[in-house]
XYZ file of C-alpha atoms in Angstrom:
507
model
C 3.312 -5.146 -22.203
C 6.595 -3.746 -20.718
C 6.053 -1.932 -17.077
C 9.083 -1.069 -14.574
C 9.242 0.534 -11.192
C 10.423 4.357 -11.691
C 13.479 5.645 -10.021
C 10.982 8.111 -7.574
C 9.402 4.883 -5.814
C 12.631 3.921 -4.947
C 13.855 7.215 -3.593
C 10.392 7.585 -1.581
C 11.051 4.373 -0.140
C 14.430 5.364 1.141
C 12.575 8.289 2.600
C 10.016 6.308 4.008
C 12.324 4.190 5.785
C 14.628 6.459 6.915
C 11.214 8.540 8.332
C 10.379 5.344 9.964
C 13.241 4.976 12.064
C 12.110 7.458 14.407
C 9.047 5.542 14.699
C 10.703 1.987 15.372
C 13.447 0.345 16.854
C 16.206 -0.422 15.019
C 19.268 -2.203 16.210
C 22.328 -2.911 14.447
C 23.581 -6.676 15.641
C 26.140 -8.613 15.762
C 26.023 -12.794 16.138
C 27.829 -15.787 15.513
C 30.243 -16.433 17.467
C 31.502 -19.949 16.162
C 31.062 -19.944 12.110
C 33.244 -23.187 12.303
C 32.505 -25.586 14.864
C 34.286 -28.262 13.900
C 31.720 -30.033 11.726
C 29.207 -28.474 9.200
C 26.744 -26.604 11.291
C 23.307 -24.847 11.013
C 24.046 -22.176 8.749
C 28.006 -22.928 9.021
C 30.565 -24.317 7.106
C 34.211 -25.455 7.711
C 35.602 -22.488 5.392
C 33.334 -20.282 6.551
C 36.228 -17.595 6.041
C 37.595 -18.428 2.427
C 34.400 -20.462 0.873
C 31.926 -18.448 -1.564
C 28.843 -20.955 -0.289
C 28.572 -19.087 3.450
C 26.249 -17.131 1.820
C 23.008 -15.808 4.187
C 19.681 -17.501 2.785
C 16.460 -15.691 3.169
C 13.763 -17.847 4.529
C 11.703 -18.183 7.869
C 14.346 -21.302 8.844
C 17.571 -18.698 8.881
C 16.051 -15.744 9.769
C 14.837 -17.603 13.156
C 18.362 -18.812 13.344
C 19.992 -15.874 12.894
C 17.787 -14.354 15.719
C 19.424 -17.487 17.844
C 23.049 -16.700 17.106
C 22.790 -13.283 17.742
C 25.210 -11.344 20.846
C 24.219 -7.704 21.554
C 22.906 -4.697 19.249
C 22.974 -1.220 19.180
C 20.040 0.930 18.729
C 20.313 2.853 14.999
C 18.408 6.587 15.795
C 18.259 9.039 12.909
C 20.998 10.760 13.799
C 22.942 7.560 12.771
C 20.989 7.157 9.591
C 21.626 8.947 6.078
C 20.582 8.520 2.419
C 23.735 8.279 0.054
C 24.696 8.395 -3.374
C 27.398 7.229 -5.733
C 30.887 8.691 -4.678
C 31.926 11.258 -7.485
C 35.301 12.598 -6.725
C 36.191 15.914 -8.649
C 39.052 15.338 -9.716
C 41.282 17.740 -12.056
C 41.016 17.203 -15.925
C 38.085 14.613 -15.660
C 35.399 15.419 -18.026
C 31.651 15.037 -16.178
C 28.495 14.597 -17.492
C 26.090 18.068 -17.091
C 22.168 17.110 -15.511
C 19.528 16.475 -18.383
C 15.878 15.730 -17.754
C 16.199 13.748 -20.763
C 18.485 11.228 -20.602
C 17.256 7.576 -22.797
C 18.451 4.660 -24.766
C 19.274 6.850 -28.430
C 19.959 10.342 -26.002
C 22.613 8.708 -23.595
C 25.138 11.200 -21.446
C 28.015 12.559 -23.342
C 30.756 11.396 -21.152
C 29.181 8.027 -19.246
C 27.303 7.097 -21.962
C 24.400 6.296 -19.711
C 20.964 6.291 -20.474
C 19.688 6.882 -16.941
C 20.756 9.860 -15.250
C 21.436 8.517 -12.166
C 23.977 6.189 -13.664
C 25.627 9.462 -15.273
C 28.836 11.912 -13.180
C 26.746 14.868 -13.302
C 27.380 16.006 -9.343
C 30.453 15.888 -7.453
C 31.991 16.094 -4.154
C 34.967 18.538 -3.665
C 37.833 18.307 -1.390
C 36.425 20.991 1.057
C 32.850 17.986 0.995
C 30.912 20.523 -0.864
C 28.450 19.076 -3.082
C 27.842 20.961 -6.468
C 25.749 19.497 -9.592
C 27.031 20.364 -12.957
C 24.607 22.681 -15.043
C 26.673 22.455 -18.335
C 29.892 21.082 -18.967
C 30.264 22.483 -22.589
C 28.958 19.806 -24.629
C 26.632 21.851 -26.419
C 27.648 21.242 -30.706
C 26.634 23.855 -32.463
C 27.945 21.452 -35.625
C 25.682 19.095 -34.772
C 28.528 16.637 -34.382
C 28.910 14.346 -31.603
C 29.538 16.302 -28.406
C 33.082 15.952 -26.882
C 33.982 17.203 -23.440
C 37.146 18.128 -22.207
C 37.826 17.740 -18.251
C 37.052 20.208 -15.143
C 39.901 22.345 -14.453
C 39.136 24.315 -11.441
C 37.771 22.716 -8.617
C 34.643 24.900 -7.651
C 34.553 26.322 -3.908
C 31.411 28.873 -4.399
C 28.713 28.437 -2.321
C 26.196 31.145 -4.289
C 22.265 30.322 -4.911
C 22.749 30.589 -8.828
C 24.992 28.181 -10.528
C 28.354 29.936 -11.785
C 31.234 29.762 -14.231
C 34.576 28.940 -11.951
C 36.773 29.563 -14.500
C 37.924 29.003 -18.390
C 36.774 25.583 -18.852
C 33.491 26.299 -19.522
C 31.725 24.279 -16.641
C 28.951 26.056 -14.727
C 28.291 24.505 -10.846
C 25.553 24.287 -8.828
C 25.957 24.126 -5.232
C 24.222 22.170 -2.989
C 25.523 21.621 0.241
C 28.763 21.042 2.369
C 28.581 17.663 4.442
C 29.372 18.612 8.162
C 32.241 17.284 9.216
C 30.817 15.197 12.176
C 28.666 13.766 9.454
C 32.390 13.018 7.292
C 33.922 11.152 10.516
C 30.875 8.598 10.888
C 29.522 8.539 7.437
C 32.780 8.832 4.987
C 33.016 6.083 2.885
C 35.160 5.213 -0.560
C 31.832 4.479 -2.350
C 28.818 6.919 -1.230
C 28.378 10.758 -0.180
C 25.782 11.092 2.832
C 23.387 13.582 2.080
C 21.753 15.720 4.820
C 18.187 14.389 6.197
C 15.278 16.476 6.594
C 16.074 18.731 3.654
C 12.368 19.347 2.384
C 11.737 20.902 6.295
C 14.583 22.114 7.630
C 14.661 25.747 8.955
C 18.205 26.517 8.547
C 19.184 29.873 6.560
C 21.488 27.720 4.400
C 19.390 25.180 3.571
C 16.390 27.466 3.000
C 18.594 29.813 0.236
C 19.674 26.805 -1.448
C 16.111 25.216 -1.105
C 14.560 28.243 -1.886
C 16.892 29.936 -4.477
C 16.295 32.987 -1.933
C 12.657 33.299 -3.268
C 10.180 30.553 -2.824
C 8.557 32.036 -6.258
C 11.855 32.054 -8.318
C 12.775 28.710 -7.462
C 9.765 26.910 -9.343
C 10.780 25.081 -12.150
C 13.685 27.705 -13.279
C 15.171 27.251 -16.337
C 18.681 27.583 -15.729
C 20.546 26.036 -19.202
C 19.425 25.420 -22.795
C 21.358 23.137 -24.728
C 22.270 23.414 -28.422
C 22.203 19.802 -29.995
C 22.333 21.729 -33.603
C 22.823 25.564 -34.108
C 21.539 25.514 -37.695
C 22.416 28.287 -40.288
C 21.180 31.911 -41.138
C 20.146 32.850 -38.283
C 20.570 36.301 -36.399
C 22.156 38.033 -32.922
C 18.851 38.182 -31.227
C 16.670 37.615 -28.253
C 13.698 34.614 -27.779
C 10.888 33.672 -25.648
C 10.787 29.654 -24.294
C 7.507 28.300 -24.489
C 5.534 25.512 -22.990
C 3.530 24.720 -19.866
C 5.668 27.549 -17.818
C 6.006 30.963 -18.361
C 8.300 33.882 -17.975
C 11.247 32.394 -19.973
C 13.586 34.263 -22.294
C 17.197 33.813 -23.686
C 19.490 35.696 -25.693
C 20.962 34.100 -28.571
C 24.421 34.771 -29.944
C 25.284 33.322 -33.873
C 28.452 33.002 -36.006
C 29.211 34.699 -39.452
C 27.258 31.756 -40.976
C 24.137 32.132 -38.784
C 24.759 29.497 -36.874
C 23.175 29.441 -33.107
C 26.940 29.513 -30.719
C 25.343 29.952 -27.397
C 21.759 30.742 -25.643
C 22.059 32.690 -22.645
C 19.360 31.805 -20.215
C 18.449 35.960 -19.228
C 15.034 35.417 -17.307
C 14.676 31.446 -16.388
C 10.946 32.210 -15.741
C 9.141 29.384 -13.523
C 6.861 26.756 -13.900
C 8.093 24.911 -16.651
C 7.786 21.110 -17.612
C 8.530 21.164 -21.265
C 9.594 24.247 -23.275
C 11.194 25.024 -26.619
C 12.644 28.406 -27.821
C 10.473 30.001 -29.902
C 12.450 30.704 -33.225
C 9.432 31.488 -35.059
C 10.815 35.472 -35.419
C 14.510 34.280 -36.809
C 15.155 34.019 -40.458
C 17.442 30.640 -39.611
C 16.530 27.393 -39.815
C 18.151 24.177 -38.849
C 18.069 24.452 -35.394
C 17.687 22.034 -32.397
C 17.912 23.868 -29.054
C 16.976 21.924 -25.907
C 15.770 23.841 -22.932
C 17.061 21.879 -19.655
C 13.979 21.074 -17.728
C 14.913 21.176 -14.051
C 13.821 18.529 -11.455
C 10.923 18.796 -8.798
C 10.372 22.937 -8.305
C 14.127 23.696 -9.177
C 17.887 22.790 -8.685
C 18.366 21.983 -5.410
C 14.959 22.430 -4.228
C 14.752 18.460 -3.417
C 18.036 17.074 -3.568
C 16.900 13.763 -2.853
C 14.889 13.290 -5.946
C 17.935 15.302 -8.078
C 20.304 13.222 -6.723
C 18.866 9.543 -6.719
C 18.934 8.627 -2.829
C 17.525 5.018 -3.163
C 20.374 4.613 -0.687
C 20.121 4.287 3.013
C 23.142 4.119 5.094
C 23.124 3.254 8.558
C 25.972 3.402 11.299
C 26.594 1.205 14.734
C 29.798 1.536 16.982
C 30.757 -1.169 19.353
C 33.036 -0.700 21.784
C 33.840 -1.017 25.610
C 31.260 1.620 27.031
C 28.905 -1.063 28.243
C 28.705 -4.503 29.221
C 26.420 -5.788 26.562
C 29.665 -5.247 24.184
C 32.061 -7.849 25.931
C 35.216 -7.524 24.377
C 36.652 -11.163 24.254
C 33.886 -12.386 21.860
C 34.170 -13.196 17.835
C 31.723 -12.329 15.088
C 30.576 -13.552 11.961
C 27.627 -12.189 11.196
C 26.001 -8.839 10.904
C 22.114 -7.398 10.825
C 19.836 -4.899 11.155
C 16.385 -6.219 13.534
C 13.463 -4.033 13.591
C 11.336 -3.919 16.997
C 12.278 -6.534 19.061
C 10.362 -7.305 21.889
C 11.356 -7.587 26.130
C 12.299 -10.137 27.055
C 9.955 -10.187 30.363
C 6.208 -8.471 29.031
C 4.489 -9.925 25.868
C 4.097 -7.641 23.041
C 6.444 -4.444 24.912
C 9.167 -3.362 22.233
C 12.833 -3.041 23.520
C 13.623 0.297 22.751
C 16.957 1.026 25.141
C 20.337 2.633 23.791
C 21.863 -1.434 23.314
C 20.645 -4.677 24.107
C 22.386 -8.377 25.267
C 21.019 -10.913 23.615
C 23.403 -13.301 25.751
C 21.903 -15.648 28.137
C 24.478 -15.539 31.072
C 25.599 -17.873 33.602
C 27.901 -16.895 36.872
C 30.335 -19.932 37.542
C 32.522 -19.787 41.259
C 35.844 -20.107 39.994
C 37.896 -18.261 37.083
C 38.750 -20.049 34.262
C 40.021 -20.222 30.553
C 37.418 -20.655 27.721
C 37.187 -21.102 23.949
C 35.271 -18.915 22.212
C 32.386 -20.418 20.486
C 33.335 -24.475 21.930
C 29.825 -26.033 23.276
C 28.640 -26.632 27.431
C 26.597 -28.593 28.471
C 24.765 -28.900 32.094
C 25.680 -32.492 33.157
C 22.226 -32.642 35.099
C 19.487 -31.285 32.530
C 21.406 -31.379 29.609
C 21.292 -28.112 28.322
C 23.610 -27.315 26.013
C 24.907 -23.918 24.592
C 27.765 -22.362 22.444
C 30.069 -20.051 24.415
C 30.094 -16.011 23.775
C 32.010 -14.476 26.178
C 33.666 -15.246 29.841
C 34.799 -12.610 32.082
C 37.873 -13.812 34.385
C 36.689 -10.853 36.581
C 33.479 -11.192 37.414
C 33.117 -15.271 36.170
C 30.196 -14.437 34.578
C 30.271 -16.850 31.104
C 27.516 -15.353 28.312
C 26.448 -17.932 25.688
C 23.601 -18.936 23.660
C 21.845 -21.611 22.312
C 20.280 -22.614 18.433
C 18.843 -24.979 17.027
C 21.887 -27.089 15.775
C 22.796 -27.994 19.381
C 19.445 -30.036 18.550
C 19.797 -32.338 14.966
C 22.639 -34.011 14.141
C 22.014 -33.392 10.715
C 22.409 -29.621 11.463
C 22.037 -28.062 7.502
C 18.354 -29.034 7.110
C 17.323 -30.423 10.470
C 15.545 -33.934 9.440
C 16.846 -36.171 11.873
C 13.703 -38.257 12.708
C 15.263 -39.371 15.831
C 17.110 -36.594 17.609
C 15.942 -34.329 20.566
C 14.511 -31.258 18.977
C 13.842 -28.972 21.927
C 15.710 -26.326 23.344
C 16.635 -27.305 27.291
C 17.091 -24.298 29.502
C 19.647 -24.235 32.095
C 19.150 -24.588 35.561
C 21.075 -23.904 38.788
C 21.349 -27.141 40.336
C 24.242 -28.912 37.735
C 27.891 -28.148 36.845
C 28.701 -27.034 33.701
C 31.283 -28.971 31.230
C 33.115 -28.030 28.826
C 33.697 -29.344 25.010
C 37.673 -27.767 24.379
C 38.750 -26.207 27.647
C 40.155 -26.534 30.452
C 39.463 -27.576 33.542
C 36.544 -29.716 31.928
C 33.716 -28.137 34.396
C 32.820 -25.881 36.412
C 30.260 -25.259 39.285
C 27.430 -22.354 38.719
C 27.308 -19.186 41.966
C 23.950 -19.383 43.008
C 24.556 -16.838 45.494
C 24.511 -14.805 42.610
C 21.117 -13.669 42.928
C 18.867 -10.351 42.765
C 21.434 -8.473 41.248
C 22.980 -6.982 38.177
C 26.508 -6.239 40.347
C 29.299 -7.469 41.415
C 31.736 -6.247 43.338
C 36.012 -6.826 42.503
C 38.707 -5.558 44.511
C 36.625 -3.384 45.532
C 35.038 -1.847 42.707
C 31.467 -2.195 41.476
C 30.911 -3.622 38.194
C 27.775 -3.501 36.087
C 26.761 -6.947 34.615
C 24.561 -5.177 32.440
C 21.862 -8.014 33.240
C 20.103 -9.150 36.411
C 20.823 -12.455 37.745
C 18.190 -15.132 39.950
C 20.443 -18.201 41.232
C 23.479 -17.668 39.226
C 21.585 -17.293 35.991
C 20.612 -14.389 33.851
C 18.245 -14.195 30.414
C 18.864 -12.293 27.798
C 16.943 -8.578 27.626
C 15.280 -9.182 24.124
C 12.528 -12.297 23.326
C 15.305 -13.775 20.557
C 11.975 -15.078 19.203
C 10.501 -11.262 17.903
C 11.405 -8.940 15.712
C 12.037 -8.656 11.900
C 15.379 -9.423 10.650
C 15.665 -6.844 7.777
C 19.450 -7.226 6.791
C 21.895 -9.786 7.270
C 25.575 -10.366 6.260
C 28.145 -13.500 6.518
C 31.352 -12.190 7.145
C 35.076 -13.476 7.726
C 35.239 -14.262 11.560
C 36.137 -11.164 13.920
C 38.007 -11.595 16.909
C 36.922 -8.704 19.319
C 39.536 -6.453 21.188
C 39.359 -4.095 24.158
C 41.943 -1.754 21.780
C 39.240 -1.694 19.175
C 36.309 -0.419 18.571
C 34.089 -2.140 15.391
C 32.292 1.038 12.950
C 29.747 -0.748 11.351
C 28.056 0.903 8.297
C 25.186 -0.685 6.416
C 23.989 0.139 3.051
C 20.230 -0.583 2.387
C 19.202 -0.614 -1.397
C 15.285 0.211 -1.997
């Protein structure tokens, strides 16, 4: 026995999740700060940038890891979340597909040959980001032949409730809405359209006509197009009722000097329907296969999420300078999404702030030069760590530490004789250093009680609060679900950038 998971389950999760986030905390991450240490690492690899085997692996092992190797995150609100779909450009003299309910293997669209209408270019996005779906696109074959379309001439602008002719090439648009454009400058992308959240609720006017169809009553299950798949023979000019589980329905029927059906004019779309055909039981013709266009959920654009297919959930992150969680001189080569992360300090409190550090930090006396990513190591306890980030102002050096500062054999971690703890730092012992230069450095414990500094002059947030020349990290690097992660090709930070990072979740 076959069985499959419809395409509604995976929409409803989309809207579940993005319904969630308000709920939650969410942060977009970034970690890794030395994919290739110089020998095959925990989770690493010496091509890391160019190889096709640095891909993430899903078990408890990595995700723990990846929770290790992590920098700083930024929270993800709704405001920074959106369900997409498939980018569909209009674009001048390209044919598109026209929204069936009935789309199958044996009944596939006319110009994507798709059997799933979700798969099919039957909505498009404009140059002016309005968002129209195509009611009929002239494939109708009176002949019974196979339909042929010819392409969309004029690029439709109208923002009316009922769909509309734009012109002489037959198509008929829908509108549904115009993406804002603070919405285009975060959300754009070559490959999706955002599509507005909170559509089923939302109180304003233009949403509620298009919702609506300017009558909650009207806008139930409106048929809108009928579809001739054969126009049969000797029939007459006439009018007809469409029958089925709705009511209300009528169309006027137009026929050739043979009596063949040419067009069906929906003239009363009625409401309520879930099946229909048009009752031809008065006509003299026979022959005839007309195909009423059952509409989705209580009408077009009532719920654009389930007439569109948002299984799609993209979420957006910037990093940049604003705060000291962000340093600047770090790299990156990984990036996630963590749900609900806990405090560092208080079991069980979620971190729910604007952007966390997930940097343990260390204040040394004396400037320096570092290498990103090369390893320290506390000449007194031992401690080792791989370095994030070192600020020649403040001498505050950020780094973490994971588990393959532990095994020599650092893929699989099965060394029967290593050290396989984690040893904090402490304030008493100098630091060394694997790469750089000078080889150590002594640790400020007069840095202590504070979270500033103070440089020619000027006070300067450390974003963290340091006890004897040491500071933790603000999340428990142990908590939280890792939801989404992604290797990527190393990324040197840059004060004149700033990194946009946009996530696509698939449900």
């Amino acid at each position: 026995m076959s069985a499959f998971v419809t395409d509604q389950f995976r929409i409803l999760n989309a809207g579940s999740f993005v319904e969630s986030i308000s709920n939650n905390s969410y942060y977009a991450f970034l970690g890794l700060s030395n994919p290739t240490p110089g020998s095959v690492g925990f989770g690493r690899i010496d091509n890391w940038d160019t190889s096709t085997t640095n891909n993430p692996v899903d078990n408890f092992q990595y995700l723990s890891h990846y929770r290790d190797t992590s920098l700083f995150g930024k929270k993800i609100t709704t405001e920074n979340a959106r369900r997409v779909i498939r980018k569909v450009q209009w674009v001048s003299n390209t044919p598109y597909d026209m929204y069936r309910h009935d789309y199958r293997q044996g009944n596939e669209s006319s110009v994507s040959k798709t059997a799933r209408l979700y798969d099919s270019n039957y909505y498009i996005i404009t140059s002016e980001f309005k968002v129209y779906i195509c009611i009929d696109n002239g494939s109708s074959t009176p002949d019974g032949t196979d339909p042929t379309v010819t392409g969309s001439l004029i690029e439709p602008t109208q923002t009316d409730v009922e769909p509309s002719v734009v012109g002489s090439d037959g198509y008929r648009w829908k509108y549904l809405f115009s993406i804002l454009p603070s919405d285009v400058i975060k959300f754009d992308s070559t490959e999706y359209i955002t599509v507005p959240n909170n559509w089923l609720t939302a109180t304003d006017s233009n949403i509620q006509t298009i919702r609506e169809g300017g009558d909650s009553d009207t806008n139930n299950n409106q048929i809108k197009t009928v579809y001739i798949e054969n126009g049969g023979t000797g029939y007459s000019n006439g009018t007809a009722s469409i029958i089925g589980d709705g009511s209300g329905a009528t169309v006027s029927i137009a026929v050739d000097s043979s009596g063949t059906i040419t067009s069906v004019t929906v003239t009363n779309g009625g409401k309520g329907y879930t099946y229909g055909i048009v009752d031809l039981s008065a006509n003299s013709g026979s022959g005839s296969k007309l195909v009423p266009i059952i509409p989705p959920s209580k009408g077009h654009g009532y719920n654009i999420y389930e007439e569109l297919g948002t299984d799609k959930v993209l979420m957006y992150a910037r990093f940049d300078d604003s705060t000291k969680d962000f340093p600047i001189d770090t790299k990156f080569a990984q990036v996630g999404i963590i749900k609900n992360p806990e405090t560092f300090v208080g079991s069980g409190i979620t971190f729910t702030e604007n952007a966390f550090s997930s940097l343990y930090a260390v204040g040394l006396t004396t400037s320096r030069n570092v290498v990103i990513g090369e390893q320290i190591t506390q000449s007194t306890s031992g401690a080792k760590g791989y370095v994030a980030s070192f600020d020649k102002d403040t001498k505050v050096l950020k780094y973490y530490q994971d588990r393959s500062l532990c095994f020599g054999n650092k893929i699989d971690q099965t060394d029967s004789n290593s050290t396989t703890n984690i040893i904090a730092f402490d304030s008493a012992g100098d630091i060394t250093f694997s790469q750089s230069t000078p080889s150590s450095a002594s640790i400020n414990n007069d840095l202590t009680d504070t979270s500033v500094v103070v440089v020619n002059n000027k006070q300067i947030n450390l974003g963290v609060t340091f006890a004897n020349g040491l500071a933790n990290p603000e999340i428990n690097k142990k908590t939280g679900t890792i939801i989404y992660i992604d290797n990527r090709p190393e990324v040197q930070r840059d004060s004149r950038q700033k990194e946009d990072i946009k996530i696509i979740l698939e449900f």
